[in-house]
Coordinates of C-alpha atoms and ligand atoms in Angstrom, one line a residue:
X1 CA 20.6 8.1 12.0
X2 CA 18.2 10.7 11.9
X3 CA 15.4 12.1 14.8
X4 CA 12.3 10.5 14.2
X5 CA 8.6 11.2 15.3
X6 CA 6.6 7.3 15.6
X7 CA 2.8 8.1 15.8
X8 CA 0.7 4.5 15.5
X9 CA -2.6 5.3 17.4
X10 CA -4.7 2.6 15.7
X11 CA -6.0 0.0 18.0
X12 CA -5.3 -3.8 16.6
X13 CA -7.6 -6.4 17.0
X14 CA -6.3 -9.4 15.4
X15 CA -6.7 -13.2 15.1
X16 CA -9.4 -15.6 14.6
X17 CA -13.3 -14.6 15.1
X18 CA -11.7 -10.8 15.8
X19 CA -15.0 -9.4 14.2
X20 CA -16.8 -10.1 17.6
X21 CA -15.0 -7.4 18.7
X22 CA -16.5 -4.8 16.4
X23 CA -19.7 -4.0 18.3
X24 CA -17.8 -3.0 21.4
X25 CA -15.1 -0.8 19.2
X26 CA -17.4 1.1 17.3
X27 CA -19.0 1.7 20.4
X28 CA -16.2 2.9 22.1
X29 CA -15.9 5.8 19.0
X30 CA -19.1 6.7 20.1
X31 CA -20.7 6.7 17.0
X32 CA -24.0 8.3 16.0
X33 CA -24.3 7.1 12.5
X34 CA -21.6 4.9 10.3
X35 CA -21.3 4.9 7.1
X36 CA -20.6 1.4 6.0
X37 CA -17.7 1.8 2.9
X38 CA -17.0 -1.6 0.8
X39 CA -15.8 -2.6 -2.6
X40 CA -17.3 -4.2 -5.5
X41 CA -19.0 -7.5 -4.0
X42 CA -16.6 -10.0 -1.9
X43 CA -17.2 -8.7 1.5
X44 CA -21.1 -9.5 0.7
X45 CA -20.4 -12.7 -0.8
X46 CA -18.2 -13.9 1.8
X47 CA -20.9 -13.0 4.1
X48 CA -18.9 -10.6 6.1
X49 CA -21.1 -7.5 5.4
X50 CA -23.9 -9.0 7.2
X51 CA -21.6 -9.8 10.5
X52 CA -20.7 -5.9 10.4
X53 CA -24.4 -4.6 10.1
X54 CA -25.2 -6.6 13.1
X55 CA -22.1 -5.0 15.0
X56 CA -22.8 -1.7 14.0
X57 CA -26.8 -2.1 15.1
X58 CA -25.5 -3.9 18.4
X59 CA -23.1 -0.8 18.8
X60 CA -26.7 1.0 18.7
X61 CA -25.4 3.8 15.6
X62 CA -27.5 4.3 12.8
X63 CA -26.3 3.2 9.5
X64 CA -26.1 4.7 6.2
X65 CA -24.0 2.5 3.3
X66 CA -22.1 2.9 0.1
X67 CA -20.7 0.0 -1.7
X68 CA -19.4 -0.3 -5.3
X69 CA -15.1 1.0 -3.9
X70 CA -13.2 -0.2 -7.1
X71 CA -9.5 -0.9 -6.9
X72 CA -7.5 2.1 -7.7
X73 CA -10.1 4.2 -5.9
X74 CA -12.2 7.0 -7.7
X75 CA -12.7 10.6 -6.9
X76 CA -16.0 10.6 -8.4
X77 CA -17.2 7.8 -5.6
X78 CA -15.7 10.1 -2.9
X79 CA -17.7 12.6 -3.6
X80 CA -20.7 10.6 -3.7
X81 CA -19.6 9.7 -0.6
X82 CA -19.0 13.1 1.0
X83 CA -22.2 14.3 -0.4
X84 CA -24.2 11.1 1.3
X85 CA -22.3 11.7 4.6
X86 CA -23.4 15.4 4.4
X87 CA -27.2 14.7 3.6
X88 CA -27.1 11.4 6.5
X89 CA -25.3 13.4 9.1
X90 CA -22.4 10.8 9.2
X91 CA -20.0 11.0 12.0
X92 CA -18.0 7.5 11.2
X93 CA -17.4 5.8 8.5
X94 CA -16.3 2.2 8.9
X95 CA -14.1 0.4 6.1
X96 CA -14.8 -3.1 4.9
X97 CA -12.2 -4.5 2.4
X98 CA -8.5 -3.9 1.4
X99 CA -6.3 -0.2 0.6
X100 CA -8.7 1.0 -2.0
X101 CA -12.1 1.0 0.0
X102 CA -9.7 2.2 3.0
X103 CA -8.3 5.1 1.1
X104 CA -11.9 6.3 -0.2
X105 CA -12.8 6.3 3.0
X106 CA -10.2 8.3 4.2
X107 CA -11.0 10.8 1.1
X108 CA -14.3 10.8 2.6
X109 CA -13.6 11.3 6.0
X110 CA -11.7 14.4 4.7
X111 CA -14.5 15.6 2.5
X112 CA -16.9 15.9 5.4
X113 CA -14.9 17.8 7.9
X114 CA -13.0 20.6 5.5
X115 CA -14.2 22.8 3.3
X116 CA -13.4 23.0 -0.6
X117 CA -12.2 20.5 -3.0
X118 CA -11.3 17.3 -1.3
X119 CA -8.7 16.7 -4.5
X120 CA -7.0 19.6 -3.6
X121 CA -5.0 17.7 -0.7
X122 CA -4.2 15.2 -3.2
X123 CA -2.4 17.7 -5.8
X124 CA -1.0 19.0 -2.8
X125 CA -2.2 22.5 -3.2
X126 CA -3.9 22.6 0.4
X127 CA -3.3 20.2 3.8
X128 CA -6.4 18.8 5.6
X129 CA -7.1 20.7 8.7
X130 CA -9.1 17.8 9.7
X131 CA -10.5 14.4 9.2
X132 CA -13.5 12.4 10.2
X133 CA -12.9 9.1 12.2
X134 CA -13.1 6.1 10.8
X135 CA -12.2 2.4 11.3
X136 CA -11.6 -0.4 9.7
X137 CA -12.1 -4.2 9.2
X138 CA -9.4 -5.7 6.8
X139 CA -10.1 -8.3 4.4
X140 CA -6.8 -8.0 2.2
X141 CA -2.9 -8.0 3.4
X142 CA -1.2 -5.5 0.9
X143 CA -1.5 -1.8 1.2
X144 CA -1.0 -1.3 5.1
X145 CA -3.5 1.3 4.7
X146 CA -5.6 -0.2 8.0
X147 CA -2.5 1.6 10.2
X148 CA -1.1 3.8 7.4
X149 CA -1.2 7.8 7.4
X150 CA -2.1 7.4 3.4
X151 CA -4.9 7.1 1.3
X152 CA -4.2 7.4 -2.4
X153 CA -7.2 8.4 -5.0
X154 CA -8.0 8.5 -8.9
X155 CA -9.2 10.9 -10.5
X156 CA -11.1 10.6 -13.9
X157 CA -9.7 12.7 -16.9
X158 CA -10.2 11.7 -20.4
X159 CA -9.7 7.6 -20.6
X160 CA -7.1 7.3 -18.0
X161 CA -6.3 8.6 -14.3
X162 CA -4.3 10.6 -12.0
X163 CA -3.5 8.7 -9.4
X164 CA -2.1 11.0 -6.3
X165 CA -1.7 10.2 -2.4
X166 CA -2.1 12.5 0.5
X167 CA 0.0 11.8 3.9
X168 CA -1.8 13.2 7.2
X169 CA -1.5 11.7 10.7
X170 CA -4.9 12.8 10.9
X171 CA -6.4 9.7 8.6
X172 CA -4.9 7.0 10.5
X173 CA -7.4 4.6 11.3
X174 CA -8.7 4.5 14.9
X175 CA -9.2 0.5 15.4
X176 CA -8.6 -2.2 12.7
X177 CA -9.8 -5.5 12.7
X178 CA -7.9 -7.9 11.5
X179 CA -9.1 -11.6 10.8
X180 CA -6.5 -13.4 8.8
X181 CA -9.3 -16.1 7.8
X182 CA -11.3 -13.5 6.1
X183 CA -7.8 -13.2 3.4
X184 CA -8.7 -17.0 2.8
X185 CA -11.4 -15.9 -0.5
X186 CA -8.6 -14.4 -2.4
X187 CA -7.8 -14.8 -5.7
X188 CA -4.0 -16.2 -6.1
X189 CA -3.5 -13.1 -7.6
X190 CA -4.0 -10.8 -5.5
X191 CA -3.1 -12.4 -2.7
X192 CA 0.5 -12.5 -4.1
X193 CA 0.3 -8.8 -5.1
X194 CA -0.4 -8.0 -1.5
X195 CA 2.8 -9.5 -0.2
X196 CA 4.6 -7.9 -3.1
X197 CA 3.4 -4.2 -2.2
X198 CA 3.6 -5.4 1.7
X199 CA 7.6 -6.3 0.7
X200 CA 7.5 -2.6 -1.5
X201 CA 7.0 -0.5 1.7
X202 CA 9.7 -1.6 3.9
X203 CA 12.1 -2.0 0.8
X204 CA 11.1 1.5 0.1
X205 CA 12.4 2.6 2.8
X206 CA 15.7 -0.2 3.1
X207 CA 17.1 1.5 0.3
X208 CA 18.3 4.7 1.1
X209 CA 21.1 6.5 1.1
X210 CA 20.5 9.0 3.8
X211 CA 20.9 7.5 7.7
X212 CA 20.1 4.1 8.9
X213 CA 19.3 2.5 12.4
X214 CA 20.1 -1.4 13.1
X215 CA 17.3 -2.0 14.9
X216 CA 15.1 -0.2 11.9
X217 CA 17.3 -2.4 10.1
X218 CA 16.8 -5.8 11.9
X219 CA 13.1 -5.1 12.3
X220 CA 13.2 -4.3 8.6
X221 CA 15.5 -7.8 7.2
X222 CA 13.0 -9.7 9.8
X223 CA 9.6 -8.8 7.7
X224 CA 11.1 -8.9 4.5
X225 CA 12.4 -12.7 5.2
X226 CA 9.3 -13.7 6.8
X227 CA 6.5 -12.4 4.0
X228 CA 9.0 -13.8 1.2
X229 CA 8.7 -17.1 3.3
X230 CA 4.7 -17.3 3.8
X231 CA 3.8 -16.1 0.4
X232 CA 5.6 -18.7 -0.8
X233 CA 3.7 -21.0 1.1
X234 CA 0.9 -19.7 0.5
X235 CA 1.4 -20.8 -3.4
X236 CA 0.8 -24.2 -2.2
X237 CA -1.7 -23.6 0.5
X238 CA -3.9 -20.6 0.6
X239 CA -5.8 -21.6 3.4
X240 CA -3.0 -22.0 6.0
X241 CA -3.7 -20.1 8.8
X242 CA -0.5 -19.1 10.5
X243 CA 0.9 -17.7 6.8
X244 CA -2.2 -15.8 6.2
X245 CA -1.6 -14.5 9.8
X246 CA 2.7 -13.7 9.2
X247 CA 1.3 -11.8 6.1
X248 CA -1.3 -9.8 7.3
X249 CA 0.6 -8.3 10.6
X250 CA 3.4 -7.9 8.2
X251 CA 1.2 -5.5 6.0
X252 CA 0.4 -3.4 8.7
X253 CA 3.6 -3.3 10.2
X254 CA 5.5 -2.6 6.8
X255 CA 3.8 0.7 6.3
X256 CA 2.6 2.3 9.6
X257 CA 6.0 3.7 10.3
X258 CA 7.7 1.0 12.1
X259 CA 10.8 0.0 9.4
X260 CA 11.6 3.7 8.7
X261 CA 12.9 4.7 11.8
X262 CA 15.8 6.2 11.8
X263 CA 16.1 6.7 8.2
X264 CA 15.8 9.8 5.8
X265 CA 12.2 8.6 5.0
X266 CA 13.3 5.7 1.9
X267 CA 13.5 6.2 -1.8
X268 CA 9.4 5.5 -2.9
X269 CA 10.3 6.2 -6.7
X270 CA 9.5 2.5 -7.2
X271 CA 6.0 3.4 -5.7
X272 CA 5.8 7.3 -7.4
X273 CA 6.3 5.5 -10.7
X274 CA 4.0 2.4 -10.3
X275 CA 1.3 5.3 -9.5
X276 CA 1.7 6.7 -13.4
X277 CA 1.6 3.1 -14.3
X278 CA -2.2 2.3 -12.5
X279 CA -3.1 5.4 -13.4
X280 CA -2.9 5.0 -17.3
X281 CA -3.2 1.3 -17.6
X282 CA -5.6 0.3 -14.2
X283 CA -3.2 -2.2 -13.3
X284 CA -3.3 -4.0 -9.5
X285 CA -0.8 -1.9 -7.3
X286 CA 1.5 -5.1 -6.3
X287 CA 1.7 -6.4 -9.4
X288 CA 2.8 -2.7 -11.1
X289 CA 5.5 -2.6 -8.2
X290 CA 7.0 -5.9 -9.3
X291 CA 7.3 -5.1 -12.9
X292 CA 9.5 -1.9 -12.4
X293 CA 11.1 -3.3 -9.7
X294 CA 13.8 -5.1 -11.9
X295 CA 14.6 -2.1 -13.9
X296 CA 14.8 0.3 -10.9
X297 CA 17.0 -1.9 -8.8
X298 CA 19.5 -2.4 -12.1
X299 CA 19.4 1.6 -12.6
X300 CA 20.2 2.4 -8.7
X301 CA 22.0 -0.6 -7.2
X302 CA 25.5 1.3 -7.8
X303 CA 25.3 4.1 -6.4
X304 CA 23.9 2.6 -3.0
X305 CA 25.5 -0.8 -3.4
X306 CA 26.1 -1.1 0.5
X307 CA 22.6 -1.7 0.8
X308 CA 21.8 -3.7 -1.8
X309 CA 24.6 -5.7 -0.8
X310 CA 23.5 -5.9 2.8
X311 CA 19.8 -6.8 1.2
X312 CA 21.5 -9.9 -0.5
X313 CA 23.4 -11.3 1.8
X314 CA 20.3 -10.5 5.0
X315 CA 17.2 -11.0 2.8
X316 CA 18.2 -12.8 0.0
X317 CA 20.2 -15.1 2.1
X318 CA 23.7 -14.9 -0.9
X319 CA 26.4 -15.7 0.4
X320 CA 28.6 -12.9 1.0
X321 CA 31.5 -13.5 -1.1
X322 CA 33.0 -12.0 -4.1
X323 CA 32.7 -8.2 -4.7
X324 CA 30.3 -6.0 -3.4
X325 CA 28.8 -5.2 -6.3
X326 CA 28.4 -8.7 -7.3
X327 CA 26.9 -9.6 -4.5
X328 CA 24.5 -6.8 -4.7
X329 CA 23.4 -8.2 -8.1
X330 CA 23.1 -11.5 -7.2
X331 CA 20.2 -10.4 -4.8
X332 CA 18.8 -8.1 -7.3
X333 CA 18.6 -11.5 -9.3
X334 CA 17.2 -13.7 -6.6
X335 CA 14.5 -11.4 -5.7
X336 CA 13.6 -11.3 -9.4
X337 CA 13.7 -14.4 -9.2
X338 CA 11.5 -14.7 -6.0
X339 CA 8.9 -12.7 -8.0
X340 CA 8.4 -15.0 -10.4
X341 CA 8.0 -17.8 -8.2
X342 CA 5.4 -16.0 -6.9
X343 CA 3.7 -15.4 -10.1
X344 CA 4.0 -11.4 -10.5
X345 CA 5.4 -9.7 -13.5
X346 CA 9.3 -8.5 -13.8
X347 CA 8.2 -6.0 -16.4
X348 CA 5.5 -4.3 -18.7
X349 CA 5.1 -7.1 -21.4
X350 CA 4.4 -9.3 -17.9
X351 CA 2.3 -7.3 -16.6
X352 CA 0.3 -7.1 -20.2
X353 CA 1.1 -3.4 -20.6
X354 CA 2.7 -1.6 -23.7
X355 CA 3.6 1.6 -23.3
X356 CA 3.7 3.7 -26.3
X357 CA 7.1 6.0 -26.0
X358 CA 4.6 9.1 -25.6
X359 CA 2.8 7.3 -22.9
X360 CA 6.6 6.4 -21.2
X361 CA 7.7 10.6 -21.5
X362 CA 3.7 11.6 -20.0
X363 CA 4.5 9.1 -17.2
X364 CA 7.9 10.3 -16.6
X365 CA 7.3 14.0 -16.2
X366 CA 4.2 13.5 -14.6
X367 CA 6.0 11.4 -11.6
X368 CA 8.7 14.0 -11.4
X369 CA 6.7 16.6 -11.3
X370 CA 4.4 15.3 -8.9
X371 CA 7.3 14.7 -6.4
X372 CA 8.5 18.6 -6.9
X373 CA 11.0 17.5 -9.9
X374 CA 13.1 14.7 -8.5
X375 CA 12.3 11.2 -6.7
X376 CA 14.2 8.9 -4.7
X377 CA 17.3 7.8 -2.2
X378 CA 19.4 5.0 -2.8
X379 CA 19.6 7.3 -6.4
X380 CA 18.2 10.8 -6.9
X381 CA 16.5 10.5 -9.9
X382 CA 15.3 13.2 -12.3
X383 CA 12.1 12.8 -15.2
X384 CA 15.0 11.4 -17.9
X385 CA 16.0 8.9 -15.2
X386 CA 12.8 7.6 -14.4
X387 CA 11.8 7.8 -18.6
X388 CA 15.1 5.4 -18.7
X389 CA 14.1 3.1 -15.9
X390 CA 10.7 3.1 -17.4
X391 CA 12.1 2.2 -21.1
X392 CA 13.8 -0.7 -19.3
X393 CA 10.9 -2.0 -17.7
X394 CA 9.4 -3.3 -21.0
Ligands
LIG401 O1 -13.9 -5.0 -4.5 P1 -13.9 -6.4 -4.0 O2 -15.0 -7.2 -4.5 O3 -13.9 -6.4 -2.4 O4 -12.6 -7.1 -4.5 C1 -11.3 -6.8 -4.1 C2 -10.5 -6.1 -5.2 O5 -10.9 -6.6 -6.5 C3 -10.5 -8.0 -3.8 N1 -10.7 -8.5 -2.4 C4 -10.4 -7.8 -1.3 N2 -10.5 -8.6 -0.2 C5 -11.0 -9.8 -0.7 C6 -11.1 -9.7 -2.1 N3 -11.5 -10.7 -2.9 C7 -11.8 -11.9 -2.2 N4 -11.7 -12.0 -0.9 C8 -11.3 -11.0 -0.1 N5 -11.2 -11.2 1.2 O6 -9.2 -7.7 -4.0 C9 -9.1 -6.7 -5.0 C10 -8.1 -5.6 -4.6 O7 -8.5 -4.9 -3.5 P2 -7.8 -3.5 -3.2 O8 -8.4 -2.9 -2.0 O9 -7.7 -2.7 -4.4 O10 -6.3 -4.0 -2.8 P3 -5.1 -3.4 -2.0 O11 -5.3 -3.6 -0.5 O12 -3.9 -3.9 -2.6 O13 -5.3 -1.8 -2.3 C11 -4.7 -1.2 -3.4 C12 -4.9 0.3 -3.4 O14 -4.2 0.8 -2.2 C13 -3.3 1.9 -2.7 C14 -2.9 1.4 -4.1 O15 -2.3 2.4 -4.8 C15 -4.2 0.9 -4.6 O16 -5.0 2.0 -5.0 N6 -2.2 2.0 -1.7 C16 -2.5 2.6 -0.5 C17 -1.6 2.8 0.4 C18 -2.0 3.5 1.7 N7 -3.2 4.0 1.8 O17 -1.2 3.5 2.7 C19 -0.2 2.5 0.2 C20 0.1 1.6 -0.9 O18 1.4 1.9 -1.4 C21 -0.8 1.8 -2.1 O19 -0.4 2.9 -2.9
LIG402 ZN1 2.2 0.2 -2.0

């Protein structure tokens, strides 16, 4: 068990008609001016966007908008963004949508209150000193990014991307709202890549091999059983409100902290190499976690096989006899399984992808080098491990 430091300062409101509350939290910020951040078109079709301008007018701040956030979040639209706030005198910028408009906004919010080259903090080649407040109203369950210290960004060069996160405390939202009803317009798609990448973050950080903590690890079995549960209700019935509502706390719960406690801070090579992935080929985050999933778990299970057993026989629900390392597989291959069910990919010709074996040794390097040369926990892995994993995954 390691020392840990547990920092989750943004205020929840969640449940049914929690929009009402808006107003009266953006109020609380103290707000001047917002700026009102959103995606490519649901949150206006759903209607939502007009509930929010009336709760940021009632909150009596001006208002200054920028819509058009596509998934895997650009750096050029950041810096529209910072330039906007700049010229509009933006103190706040408020969120509408899922991880990628969240994440822009964060890039924002740190454009606007530090000097230079926001996509320096994203190489890593400076830390933010500071960043502008912002909030959030949620309209997808996946990325956790409504209570997350994250914010991961594209950047534009040639045809494809660099995709690169920055971790500050500083970013963390200060309230997020939370409606579970306002997930009910989602494509089946993404609503099953959500609760993949919601699963991803506390498995992430499951499989280690550095210390552990029961309670992490009983918070940790109890999230992971109950999204693989409601997503696969949710197959069957989209709209049903207490599944929508399991999943969405879940998200935010599954990457603000809470089921790494304890531990040596989790493995994350499934999620450094599904970031080369989205970056070359634009693919949705959840389902680019699902299709190296298979492959990673298969390269790593041996050397932490105490934890992948424990996953099977907690999570997976095997029974827990036989060998240990048979065990272990067995839940490698009901989660697999589990994927399918919930329509996501188990590897690249799934997810529609075919990388070329130059595109595989780019994507390889590039992931170790932007973790400082090596990635992961339950298995250390180096740039010919992850080109392995990633020859697998096809
Ligand atoms: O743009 P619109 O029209 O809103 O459509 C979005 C988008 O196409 C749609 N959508 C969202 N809410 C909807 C809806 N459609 C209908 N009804 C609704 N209520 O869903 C699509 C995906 O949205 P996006 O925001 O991209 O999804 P997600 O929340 O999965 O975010 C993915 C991004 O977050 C990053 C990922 O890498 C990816 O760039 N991540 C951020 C993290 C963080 N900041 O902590 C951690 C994660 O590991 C992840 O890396
Ligand atoms: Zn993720």
């Amino acid at each position: 068990m390691y020392d840990f430091t547990y920092f989750a300062p943004t205020e929840v409101a969640f449940g049914r008609n929690s929009e009402s509350k808006l107003a009266g939290l953006i109020s609380k910020q103290r707000a001047k001016k917002v700026l009102l951040h959103y995606g490519g078109g649901s949150a206006e079709r759903s209607g939502l966007l007009s509930v929010v301008r009336s709760a940021v007018r009632e909150a009596g701040a001006g208002m200054a908008e920028l819509g058009g956030v596509k998934p895997n979040p650009r750096l050029s639209l950041v810096r529209e963004g910072v330039e906007l706030c700049r010229r509009e005198g933006v103190d706040f910028i408020l969120a509408v949508g899922g991880g990628s408009v969240i994440d822009s906004a964060k890039a924002i919010a740190y454009g606007i209150t530090n000097e230079g080259d926001v996509w320096d903090f994203y190489e890593g080649r400076r830390t933010p000193a500071a960043c502008a407040p912002l909030g959030v109203v949620l309209t997808i369950a996946a990325a956790g990014s409504e209570m997350s210290n994250s914010s991961v960004i594209s950047k534009e060069e040639g045809g494809a991307f660099i995709k690169r996160g920055c971790n500050s405390n500083l970013c963390r939202p200060r309230f997020a709202v939370m409606n579970p009803e306002l997930t009910y317009t989602l494509p089946a798609y993404q609503t099953s890549c959500g609760c993949t990448d919601i699963l991803m973050h506390t498995m992430e950080r499951y499989f280690t091999s550095g210390g552990t903590m029961e309670i992490t690890d009983s918070l940790a079995e109890g999230l992971m059983r109950t999204v693989i549960a409601n997503a696969r209700i949710l197959m069957s019935k989209p709209r049903d409100y207490d599944a929508r509502a399991e999943i969405m706390w879940a998200g935010a719960l599954s990457h603000n902290g809470l089921t790494g406690c304890g531990n040596d801070g989790g493995d994350w090579a499934v999620h450094g190499i599904e970031h080369e992935i989205s970056g070359l080929f634009d693919v949705s985050h959840g389902a680019g976690l699902a299709a190296v999933w298979p492959a990673w778990a298969e390269y790593v299970y041996k050397d932490c096989v105490k934890r992948f057993h424990r996953f099977a026989v907690h999570v997976m629900g095997i029974r827990p006899s036989g060998t240990c390392e048979g065990i272990a597989r067995k839940g490698i291959e009901a989660f697999t399984a589990f994927l399918r069910d919930i329509n996501m990919p188990t590897n690249f010709a799934e997810l529609g992808v075919a990388p070329t074996d130059e595109q595989i040794a780019f994507m390889a390097e590039s992931c170790a080098a932007a973790a400082g040369g090596k990635k992961g926990s339950a298995k250390v892995l180096y740039a010919a491990d992850i080109k392995n994993i990633l020859q697998n995954a096809r």
